[in-house]
PDB file of C-alpha atoms in Angstrom:
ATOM      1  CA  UNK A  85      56.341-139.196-277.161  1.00  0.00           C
ATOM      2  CA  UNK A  86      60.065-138.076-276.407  1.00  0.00           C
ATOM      3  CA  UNK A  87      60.453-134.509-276.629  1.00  0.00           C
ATOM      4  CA  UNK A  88      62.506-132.951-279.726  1.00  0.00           C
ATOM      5  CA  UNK A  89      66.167-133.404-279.553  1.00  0.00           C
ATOM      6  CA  UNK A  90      68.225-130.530-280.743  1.00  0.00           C
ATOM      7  CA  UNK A  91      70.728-131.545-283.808  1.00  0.00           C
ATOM      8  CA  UNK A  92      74.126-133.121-283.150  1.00  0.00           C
ATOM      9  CA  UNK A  93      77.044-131.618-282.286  1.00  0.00           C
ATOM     10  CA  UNK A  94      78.458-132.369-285.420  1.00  0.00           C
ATOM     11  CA  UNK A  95      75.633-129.905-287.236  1.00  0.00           C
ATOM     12  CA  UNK A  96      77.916-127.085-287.278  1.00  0.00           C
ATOM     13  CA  UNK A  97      80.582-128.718-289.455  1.00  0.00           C
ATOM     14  CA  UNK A  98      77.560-130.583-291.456  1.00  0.00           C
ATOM     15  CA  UNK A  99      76.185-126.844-291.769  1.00  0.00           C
ATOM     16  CA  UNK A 100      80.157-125.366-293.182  1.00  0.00           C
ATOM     17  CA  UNK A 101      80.791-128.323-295.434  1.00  0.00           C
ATOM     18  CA  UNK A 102      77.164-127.582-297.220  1.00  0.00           C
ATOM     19  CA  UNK A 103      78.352-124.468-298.033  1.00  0.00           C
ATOM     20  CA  UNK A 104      78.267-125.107-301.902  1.00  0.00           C
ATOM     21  CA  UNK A 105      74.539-125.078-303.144  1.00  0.00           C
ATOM     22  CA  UNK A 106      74.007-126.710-306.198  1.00  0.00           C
ATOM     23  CA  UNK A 107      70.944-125.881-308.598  1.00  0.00           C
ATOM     24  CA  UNK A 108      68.573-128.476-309.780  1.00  0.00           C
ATOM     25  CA  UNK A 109      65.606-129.084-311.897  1.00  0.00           C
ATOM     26  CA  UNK A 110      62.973-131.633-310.613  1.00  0.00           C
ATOM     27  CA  UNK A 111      60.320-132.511-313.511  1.00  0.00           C
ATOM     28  CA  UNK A 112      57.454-134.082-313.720  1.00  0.00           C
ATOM     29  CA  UNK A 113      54.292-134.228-315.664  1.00  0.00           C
ATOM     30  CA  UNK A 114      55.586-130.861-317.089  1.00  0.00           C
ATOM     31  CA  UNK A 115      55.771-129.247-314.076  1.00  0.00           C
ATOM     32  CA  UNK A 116      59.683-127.801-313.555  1.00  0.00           C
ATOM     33  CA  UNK A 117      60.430-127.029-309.692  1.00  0.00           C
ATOM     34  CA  UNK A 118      63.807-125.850-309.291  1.00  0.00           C
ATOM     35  CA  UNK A 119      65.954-126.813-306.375  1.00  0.00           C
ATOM     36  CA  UNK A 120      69.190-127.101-304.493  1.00  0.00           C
ATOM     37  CA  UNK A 121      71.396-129.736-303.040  1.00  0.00           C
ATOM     38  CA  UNK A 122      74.196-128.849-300.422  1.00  0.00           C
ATOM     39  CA  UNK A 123      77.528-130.407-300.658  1.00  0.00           C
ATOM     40  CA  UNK A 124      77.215-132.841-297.328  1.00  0.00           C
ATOM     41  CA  UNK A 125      79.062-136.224-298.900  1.00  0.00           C
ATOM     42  CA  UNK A 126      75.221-137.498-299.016  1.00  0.00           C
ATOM     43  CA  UNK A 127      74.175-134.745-301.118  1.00  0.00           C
ATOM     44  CA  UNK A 128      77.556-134.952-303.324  1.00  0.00           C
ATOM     45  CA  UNK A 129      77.057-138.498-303.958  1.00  0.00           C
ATOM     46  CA  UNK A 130      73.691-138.035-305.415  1.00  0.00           C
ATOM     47  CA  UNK A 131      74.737-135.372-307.506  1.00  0.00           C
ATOM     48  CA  UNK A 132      77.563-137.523-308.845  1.00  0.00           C
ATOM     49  CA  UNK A 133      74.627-139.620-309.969  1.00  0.00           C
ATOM     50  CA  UNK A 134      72.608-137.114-311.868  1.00  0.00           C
ATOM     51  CA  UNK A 135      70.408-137.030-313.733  1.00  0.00           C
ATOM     52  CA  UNK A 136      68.091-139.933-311.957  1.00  0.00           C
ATOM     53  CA  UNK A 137      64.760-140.737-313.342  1.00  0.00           C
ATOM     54  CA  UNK A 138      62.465-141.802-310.193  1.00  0.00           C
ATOM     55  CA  UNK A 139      59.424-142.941-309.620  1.00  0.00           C
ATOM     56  CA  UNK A 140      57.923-141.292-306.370  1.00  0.00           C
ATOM     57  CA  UNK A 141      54.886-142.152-304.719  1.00  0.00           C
ATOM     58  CA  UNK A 142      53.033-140.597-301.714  1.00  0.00           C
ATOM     59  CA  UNK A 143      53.872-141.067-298.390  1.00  0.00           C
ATOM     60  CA  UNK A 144      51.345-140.979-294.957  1.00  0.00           C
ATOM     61  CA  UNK A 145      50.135-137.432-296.093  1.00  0.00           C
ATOM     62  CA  UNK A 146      53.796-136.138-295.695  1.00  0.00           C
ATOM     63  CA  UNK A 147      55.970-136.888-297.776  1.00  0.00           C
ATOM     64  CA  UNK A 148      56.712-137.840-301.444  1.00  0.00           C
ATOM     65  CA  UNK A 149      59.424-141.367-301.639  1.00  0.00           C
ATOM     66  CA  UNK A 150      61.671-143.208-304.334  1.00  0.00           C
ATOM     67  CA  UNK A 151      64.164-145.469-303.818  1.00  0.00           C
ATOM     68  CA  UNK A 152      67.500-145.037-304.915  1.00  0.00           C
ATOM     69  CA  UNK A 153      69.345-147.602-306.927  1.00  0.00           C
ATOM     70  CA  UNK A 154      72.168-147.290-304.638  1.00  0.00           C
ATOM     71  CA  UNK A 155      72.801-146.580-301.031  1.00  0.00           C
ATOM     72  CA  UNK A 156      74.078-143.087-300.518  1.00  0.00           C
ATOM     73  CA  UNK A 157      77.361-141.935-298.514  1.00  0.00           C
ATOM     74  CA  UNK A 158      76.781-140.880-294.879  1.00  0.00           C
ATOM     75  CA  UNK A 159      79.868-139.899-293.975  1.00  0.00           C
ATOM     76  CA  UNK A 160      80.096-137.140-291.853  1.00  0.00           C
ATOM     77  CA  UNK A 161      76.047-136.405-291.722  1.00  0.00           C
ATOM     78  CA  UNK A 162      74.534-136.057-288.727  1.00  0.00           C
ATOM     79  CA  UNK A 163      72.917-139.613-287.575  1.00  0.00           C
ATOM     80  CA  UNK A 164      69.543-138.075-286.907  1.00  0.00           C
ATOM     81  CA  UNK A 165      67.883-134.818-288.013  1.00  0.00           C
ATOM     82  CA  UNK A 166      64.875-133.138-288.875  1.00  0.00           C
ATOM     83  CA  UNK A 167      62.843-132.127-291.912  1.00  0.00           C
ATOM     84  CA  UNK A 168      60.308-129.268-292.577  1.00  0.00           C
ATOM     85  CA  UNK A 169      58.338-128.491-295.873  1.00  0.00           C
ATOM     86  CA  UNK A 170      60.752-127.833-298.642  1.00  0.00           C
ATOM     87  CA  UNK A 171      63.263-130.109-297.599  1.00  0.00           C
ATOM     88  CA  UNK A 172      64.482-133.014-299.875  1.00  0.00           C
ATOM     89  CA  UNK A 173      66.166-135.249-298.205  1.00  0.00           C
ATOM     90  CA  UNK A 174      67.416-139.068-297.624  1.00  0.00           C
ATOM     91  CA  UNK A 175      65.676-141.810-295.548  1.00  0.00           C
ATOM     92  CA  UNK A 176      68.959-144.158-294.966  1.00  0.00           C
ATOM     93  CA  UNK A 177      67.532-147.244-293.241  1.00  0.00           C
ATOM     94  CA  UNK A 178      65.077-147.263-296.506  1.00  0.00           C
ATOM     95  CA  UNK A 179      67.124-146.082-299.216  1.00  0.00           C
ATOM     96  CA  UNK A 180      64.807-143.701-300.041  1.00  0.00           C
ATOM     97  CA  UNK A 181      65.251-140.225-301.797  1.00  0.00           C
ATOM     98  CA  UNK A 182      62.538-137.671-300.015  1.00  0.00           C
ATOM     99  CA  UNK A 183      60.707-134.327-300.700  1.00  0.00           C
ATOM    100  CA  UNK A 184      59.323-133.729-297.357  1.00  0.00           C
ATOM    101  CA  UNK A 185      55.405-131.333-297.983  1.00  0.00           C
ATOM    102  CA  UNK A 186      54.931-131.683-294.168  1.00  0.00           C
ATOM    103  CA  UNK A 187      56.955-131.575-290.882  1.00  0.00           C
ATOM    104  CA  UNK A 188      57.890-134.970-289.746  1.00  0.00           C
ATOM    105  CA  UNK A 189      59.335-134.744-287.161  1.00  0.00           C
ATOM    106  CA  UNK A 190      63.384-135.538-285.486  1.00  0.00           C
ATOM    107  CA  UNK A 191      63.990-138.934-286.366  1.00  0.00           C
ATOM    108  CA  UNK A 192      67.737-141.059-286.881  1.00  0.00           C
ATOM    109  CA  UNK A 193      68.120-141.583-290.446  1.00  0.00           C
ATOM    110  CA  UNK A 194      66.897-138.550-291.503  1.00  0.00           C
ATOM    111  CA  UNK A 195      69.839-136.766-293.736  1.00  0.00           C
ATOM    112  CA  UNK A 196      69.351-132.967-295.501  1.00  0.00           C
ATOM    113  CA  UNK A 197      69.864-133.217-298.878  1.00  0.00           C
ATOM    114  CA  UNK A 198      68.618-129.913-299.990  1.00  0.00           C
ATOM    115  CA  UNK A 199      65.808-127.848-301.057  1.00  0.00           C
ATOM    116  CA  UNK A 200      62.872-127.262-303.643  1.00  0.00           C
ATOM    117  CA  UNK A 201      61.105-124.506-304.212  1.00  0.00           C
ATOM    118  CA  UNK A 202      57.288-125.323-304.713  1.00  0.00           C
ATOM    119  CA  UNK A 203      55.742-127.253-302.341  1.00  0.00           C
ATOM    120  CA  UNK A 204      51.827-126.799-304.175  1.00  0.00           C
ATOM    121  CA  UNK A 205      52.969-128.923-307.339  1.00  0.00           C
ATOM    122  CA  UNK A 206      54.331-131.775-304.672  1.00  0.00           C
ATOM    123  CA  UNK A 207      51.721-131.680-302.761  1.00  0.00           C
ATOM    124  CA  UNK A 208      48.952-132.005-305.330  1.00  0.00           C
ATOM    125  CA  UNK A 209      50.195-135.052-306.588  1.00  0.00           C
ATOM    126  CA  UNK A 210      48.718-137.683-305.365  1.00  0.00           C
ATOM    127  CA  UNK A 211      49.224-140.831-307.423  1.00  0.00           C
ATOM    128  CA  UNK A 212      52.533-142.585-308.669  1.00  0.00           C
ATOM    129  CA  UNK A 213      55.205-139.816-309.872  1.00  0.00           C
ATOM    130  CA  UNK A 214      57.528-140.291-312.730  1.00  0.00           C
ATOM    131  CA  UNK A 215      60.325-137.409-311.817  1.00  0.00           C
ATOM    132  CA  UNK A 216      63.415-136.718-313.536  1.00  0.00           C
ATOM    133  CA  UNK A 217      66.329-135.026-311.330  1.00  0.00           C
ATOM    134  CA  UNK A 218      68.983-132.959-313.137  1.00  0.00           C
ATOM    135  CA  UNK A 219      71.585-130.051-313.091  1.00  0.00           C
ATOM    136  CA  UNK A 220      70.446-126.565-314.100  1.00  0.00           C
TER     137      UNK A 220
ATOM    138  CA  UNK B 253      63.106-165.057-273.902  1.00  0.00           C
ATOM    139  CA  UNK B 254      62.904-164.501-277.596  1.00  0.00           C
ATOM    140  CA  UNK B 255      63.916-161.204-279.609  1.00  0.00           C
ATOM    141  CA  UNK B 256      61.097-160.645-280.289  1.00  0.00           C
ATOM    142  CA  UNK B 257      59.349-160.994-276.909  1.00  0.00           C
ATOM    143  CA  UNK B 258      62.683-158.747-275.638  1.00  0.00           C
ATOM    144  CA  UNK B 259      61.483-156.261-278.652  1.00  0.00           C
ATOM    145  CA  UNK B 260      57.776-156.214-276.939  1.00  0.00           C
ATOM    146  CA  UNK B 261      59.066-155.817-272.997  1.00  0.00           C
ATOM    147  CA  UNK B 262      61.101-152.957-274.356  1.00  0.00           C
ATOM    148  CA  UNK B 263      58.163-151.246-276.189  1.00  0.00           C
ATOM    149  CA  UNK B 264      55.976-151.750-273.391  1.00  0.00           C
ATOM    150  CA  UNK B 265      58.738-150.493-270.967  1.00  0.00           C
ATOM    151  CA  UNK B 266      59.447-147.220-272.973  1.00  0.00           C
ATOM    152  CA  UNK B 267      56.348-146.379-274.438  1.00  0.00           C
ATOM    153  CA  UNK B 268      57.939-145.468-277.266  1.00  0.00           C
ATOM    154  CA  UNK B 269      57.008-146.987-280.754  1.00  0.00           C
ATOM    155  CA  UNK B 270      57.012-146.233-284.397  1.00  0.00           C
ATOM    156  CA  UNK B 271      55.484-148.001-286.741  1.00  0.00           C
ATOM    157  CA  UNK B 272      56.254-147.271-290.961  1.00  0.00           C
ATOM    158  CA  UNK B 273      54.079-149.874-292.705  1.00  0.00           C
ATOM    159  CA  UNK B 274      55.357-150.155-296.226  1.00  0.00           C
ATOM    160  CA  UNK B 275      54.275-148.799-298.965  1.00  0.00           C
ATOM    161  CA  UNK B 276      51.912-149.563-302.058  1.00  0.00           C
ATOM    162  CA  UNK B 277      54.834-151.728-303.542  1.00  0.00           C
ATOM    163  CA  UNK B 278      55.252-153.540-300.598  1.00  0.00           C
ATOM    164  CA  UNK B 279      58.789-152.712-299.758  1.00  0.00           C
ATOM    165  CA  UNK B 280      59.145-149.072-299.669  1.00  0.00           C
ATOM    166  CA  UNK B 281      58.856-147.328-296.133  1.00  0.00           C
ATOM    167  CA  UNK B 282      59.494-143.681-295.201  1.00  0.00           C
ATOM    168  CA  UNK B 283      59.712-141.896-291.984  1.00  0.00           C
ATOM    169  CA  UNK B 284      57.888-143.752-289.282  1.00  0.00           C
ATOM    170  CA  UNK B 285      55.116-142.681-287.280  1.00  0.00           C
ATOM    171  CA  UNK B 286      54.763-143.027-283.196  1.00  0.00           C
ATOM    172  CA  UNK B 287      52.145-144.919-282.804  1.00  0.00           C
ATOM    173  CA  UNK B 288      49.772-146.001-279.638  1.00  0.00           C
ATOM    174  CA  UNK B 289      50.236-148.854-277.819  1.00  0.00           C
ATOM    175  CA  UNK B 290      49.856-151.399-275.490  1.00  0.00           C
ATOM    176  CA  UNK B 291      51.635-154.904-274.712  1.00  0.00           C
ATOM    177  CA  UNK B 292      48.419-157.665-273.102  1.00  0.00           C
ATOM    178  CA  UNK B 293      49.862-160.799-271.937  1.00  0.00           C
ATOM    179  CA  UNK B 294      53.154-160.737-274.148  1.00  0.00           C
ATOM    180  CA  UNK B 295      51.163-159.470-277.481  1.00  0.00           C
ATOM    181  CA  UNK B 296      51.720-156.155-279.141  1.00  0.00           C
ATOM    182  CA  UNK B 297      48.682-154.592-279.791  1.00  0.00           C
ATOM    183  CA  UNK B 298      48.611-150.828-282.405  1.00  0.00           C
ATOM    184  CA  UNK B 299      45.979-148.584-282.713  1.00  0.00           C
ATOM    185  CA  UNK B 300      45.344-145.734-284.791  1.00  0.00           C
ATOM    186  CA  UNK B 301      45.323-142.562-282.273  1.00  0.00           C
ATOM    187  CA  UNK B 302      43.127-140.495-285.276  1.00  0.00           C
ATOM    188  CA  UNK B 303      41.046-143.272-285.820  1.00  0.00           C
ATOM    189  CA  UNK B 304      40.911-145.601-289.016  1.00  0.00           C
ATOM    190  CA  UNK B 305      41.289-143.069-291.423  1.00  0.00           C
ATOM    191  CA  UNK B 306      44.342-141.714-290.529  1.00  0.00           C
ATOM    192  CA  UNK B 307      47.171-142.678-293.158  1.00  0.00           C
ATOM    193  CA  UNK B 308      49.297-144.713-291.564  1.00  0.00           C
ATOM    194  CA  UNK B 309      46.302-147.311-290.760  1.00  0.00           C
ATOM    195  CA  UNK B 310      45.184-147.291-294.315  1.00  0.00           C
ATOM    196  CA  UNK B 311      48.685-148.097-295.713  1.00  0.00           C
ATOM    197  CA  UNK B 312      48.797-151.044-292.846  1.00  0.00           C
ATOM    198  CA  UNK B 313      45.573-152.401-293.305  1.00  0.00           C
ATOM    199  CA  UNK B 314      46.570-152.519-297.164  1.00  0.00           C
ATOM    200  CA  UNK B 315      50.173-153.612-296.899  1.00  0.00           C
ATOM    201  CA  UNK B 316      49.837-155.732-293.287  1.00  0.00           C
ATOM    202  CA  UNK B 317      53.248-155.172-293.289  1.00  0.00           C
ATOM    203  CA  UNK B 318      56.019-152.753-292.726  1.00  0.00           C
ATOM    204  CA  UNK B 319      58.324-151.985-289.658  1.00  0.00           C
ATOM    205  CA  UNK B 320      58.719-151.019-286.341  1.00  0.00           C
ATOM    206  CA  UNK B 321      61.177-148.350-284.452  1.00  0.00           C
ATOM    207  CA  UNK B 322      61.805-148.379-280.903  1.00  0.00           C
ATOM    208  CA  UNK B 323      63.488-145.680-279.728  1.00  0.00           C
ATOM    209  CA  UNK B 324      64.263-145.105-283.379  1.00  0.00           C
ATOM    210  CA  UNK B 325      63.417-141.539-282.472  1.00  0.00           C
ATOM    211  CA  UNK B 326      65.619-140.710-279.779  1.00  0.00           C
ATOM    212  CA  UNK B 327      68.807-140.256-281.819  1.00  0.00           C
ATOM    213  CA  UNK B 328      70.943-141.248-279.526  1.00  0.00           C
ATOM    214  CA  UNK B 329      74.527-142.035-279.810  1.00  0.00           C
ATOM    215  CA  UNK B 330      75.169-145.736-278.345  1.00  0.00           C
ATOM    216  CA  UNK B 331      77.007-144.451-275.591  1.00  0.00           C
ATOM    217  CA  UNK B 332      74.458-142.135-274.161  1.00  0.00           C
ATOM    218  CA  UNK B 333      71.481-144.602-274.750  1.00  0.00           C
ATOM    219  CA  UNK B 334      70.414-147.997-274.259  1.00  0.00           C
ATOM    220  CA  UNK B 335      72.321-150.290-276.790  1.00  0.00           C
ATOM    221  CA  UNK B 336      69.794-153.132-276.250  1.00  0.00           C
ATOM    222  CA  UNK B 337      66.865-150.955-277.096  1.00  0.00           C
ATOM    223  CA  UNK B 338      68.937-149.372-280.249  1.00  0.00           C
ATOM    224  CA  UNK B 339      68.820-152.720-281.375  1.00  0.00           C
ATOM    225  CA  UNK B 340      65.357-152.801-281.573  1.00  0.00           C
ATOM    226  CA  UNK B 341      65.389-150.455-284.318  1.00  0.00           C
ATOM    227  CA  UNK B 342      64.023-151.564-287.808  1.00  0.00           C
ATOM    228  CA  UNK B 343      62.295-155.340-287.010  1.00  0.00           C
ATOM    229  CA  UNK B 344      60.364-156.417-289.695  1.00  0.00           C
ATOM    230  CA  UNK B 345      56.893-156.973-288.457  1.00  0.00           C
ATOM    231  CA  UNK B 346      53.282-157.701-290.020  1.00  0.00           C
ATOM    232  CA  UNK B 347      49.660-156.781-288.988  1.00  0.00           C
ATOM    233  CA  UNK B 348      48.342-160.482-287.503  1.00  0.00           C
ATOM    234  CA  UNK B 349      44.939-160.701-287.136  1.00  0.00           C
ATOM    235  CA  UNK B 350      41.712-158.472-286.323  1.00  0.00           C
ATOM    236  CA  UNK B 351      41.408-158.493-282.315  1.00  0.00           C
ATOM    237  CA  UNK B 352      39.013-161.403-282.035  1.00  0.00           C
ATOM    238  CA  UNK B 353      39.696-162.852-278.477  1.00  0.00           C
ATOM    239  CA  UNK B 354      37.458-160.666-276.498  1.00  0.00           C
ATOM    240  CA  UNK B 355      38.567-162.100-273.466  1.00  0.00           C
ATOM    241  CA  UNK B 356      41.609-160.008-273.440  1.00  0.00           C
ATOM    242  CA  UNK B 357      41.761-157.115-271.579  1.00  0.00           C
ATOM    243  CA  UNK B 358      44.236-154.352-271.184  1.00  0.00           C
ATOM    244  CA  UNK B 359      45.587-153.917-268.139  1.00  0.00           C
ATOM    245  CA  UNK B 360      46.247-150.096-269.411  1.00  0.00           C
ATOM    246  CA  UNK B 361      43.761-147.992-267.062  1.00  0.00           C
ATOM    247  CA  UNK B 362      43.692-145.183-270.098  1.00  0.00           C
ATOM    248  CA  UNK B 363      44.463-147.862-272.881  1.00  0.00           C
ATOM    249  CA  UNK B 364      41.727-150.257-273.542  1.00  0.00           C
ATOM    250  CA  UNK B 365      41.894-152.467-276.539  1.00  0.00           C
ATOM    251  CA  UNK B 366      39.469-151.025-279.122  1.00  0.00           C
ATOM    252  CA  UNK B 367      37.620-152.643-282.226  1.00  0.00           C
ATOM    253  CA  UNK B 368      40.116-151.206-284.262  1.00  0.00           C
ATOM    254  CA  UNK B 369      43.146-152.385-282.374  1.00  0.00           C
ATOM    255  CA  UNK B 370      45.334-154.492-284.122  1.00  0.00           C
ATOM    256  CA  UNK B 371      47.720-157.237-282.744  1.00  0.00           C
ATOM    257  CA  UNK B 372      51.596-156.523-284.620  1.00  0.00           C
ATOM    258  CA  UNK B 373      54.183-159.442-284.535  1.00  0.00           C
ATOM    259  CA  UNK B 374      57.482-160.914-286.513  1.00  0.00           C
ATOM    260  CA  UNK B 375      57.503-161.548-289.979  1.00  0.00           C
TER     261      UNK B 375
END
C-alpha cells in the first residue's frame, strides 16, 4: 500500500476559510449528538440545506453513510484528505454524507465537513438509521 | 486492448487496488478498501487479506457488486501522476464467479490463488 500523503497545499486556506463553526444537532432514535460543520463551500452548502432527514446505514465496520439528494459544492476543498473518528464528512464520487467511527485512511474524495461529539451512540448502531440533521 | 484489460495491466503493474463493494441497497458505496491482489492470465482475481469474515467480503459476497479504485488513493494532482491510471478510478465492476478452474495458477511466488479468491470483472 502507498504510504500516507500529507494534505494539499491548498489545506491551509481550506483550514482559514473553516474558520466559522456552526452548531448542529444530529438525532436519532432519541439519541441527540451535537456537532459542528466548518464553513468550507462543501460544508456551507449542506448547511444551506438544513434540516435533512437521512437514512444512514453502516459501512465496512467504519463508517456510518447516506446519500445526499444533491451533489455538494467542492470548490476550493482539498481533492483528497483524511478522516479520523469524529469526523463527518463527504464521500464525493458517491454522494454520500459520512460520520466516520474509525480511521480510514487518505483517500481523493474525501472532504471535512465537520465534527460530532459522541462516537459510542454511532457506533452502536448497527442497523438502518433514520437521522435528522439540524441547526442548534 | 480493451479498458478494461488496460484497467487490469495497470492494477497488476501498481499493485495498488481498492475495492468499495456497494452497499445493502445496492448502490451506495463509501470509502474503499485496498484490497489483495493478483492478475492470472489477463483475469483479476480479490481476496480477502483477513479472511472471509472481514467486512468488505461480506458486503461483496452479498452485493457481487460495487467498484474499484486504482490509484484512487494516491491523491495526486494529474500533473504529478499518471493520467492513464487516474482514469482508472471508479469502474464499475461485479464479483464473477467462485474460482472453479483449478488449473490456474498464480504466477505470484507469495500470492497463490486461494479457495476464497474471487475473480472481479466489468459490469
Amino acid at each position: 500500500m502507498r504510504a500516507r500523503r500529507p494534505p494539499s497545499k491548498s489545506w491551509a486556506d481550506h483550514e482559514q476559510q473553516a474558520a466559522v463553526d456552526t452548531s448542529i444537532l444530529l438525532r436519532f432514535d432519541g439519541v441527540t449528538v451535537t456537532g459542528a460543520l466548518w464553513g468550507n463551500a462543501t460544508a456551507r452548502s449542506l448547511i444551506e440545506q438544513l434540516p435533512l432527514s437521512l437514512s444512514f446505514s453502516d459501512y465496512a465496520g467504519k463508517e456510518k453513510l447516506a446519500r445526499l439528494p444533491q451533489p455538494r459544492s467542492l470548490n476550493g476543498v482539498p481533492a483528497d484528505d483524511d478522516a479520523d473518528p469524529l469526523t463527518i464528512g463527504y464521500y464525493a464520487p458517491a454522494q454520500v454524507l459520512v460520520l466516520y467511527y474509525e480511521h480510514v485512511g487518505h483517500f481523493r474524495g474525501i472532504v471535512r465537513l465537520g465534527t460530532f461529539d459522541d462516537l459510542a451512540s454511532v457506533r452502536a448502531r448497527t442497523g438502518p438509521l433514520a437521522a435528522t440533521i439540524g441547526l442548534t | 486492448m480493451t479498458d478494461w484489460a488496460q484497467t487490469v495491466g495497470q492494477i497488476a503493474a501498481s499493485d495498488d487496488l481498492h475495492i468499495a463493494p456497494f452497499g445493502a441497497d445496492g448502490a451506495t458505496y463509501g470509502t474503499p478498501t485496498w484490497i489483495w491482489s493478483v492478475v492470472v492470465e489477463g483475469r483479476l482475481f480479490v481476496r480477502a487479506w483477513n479472511g472471509p469474515r472481514s467486512a468488505w467480503y461480506r458486503s461483496a459476497m452479498t452485493q457481487r457488486a460495487g467498484r474499484v479504485i486504482a490509484a484512487g488513493e494516491s491523491g495526486s494532482d494529474p500533473e504529478d501522476g499518471d493520467p492513464h491510471l487516474l482514469h482508472a478510478v471508479a469502474e464499475p465492476w461485479l464479483l464473477l464467479q467462485h474460482l472453479g478452474n483449478r488449473s490456474l495458477r498464480s504466477d505470484h511466488p507469495h500470492r497463490p490463488l486461494r479457495r476464497n479468491s474471487r475473480e472481479t470483472g466489468p459490469v
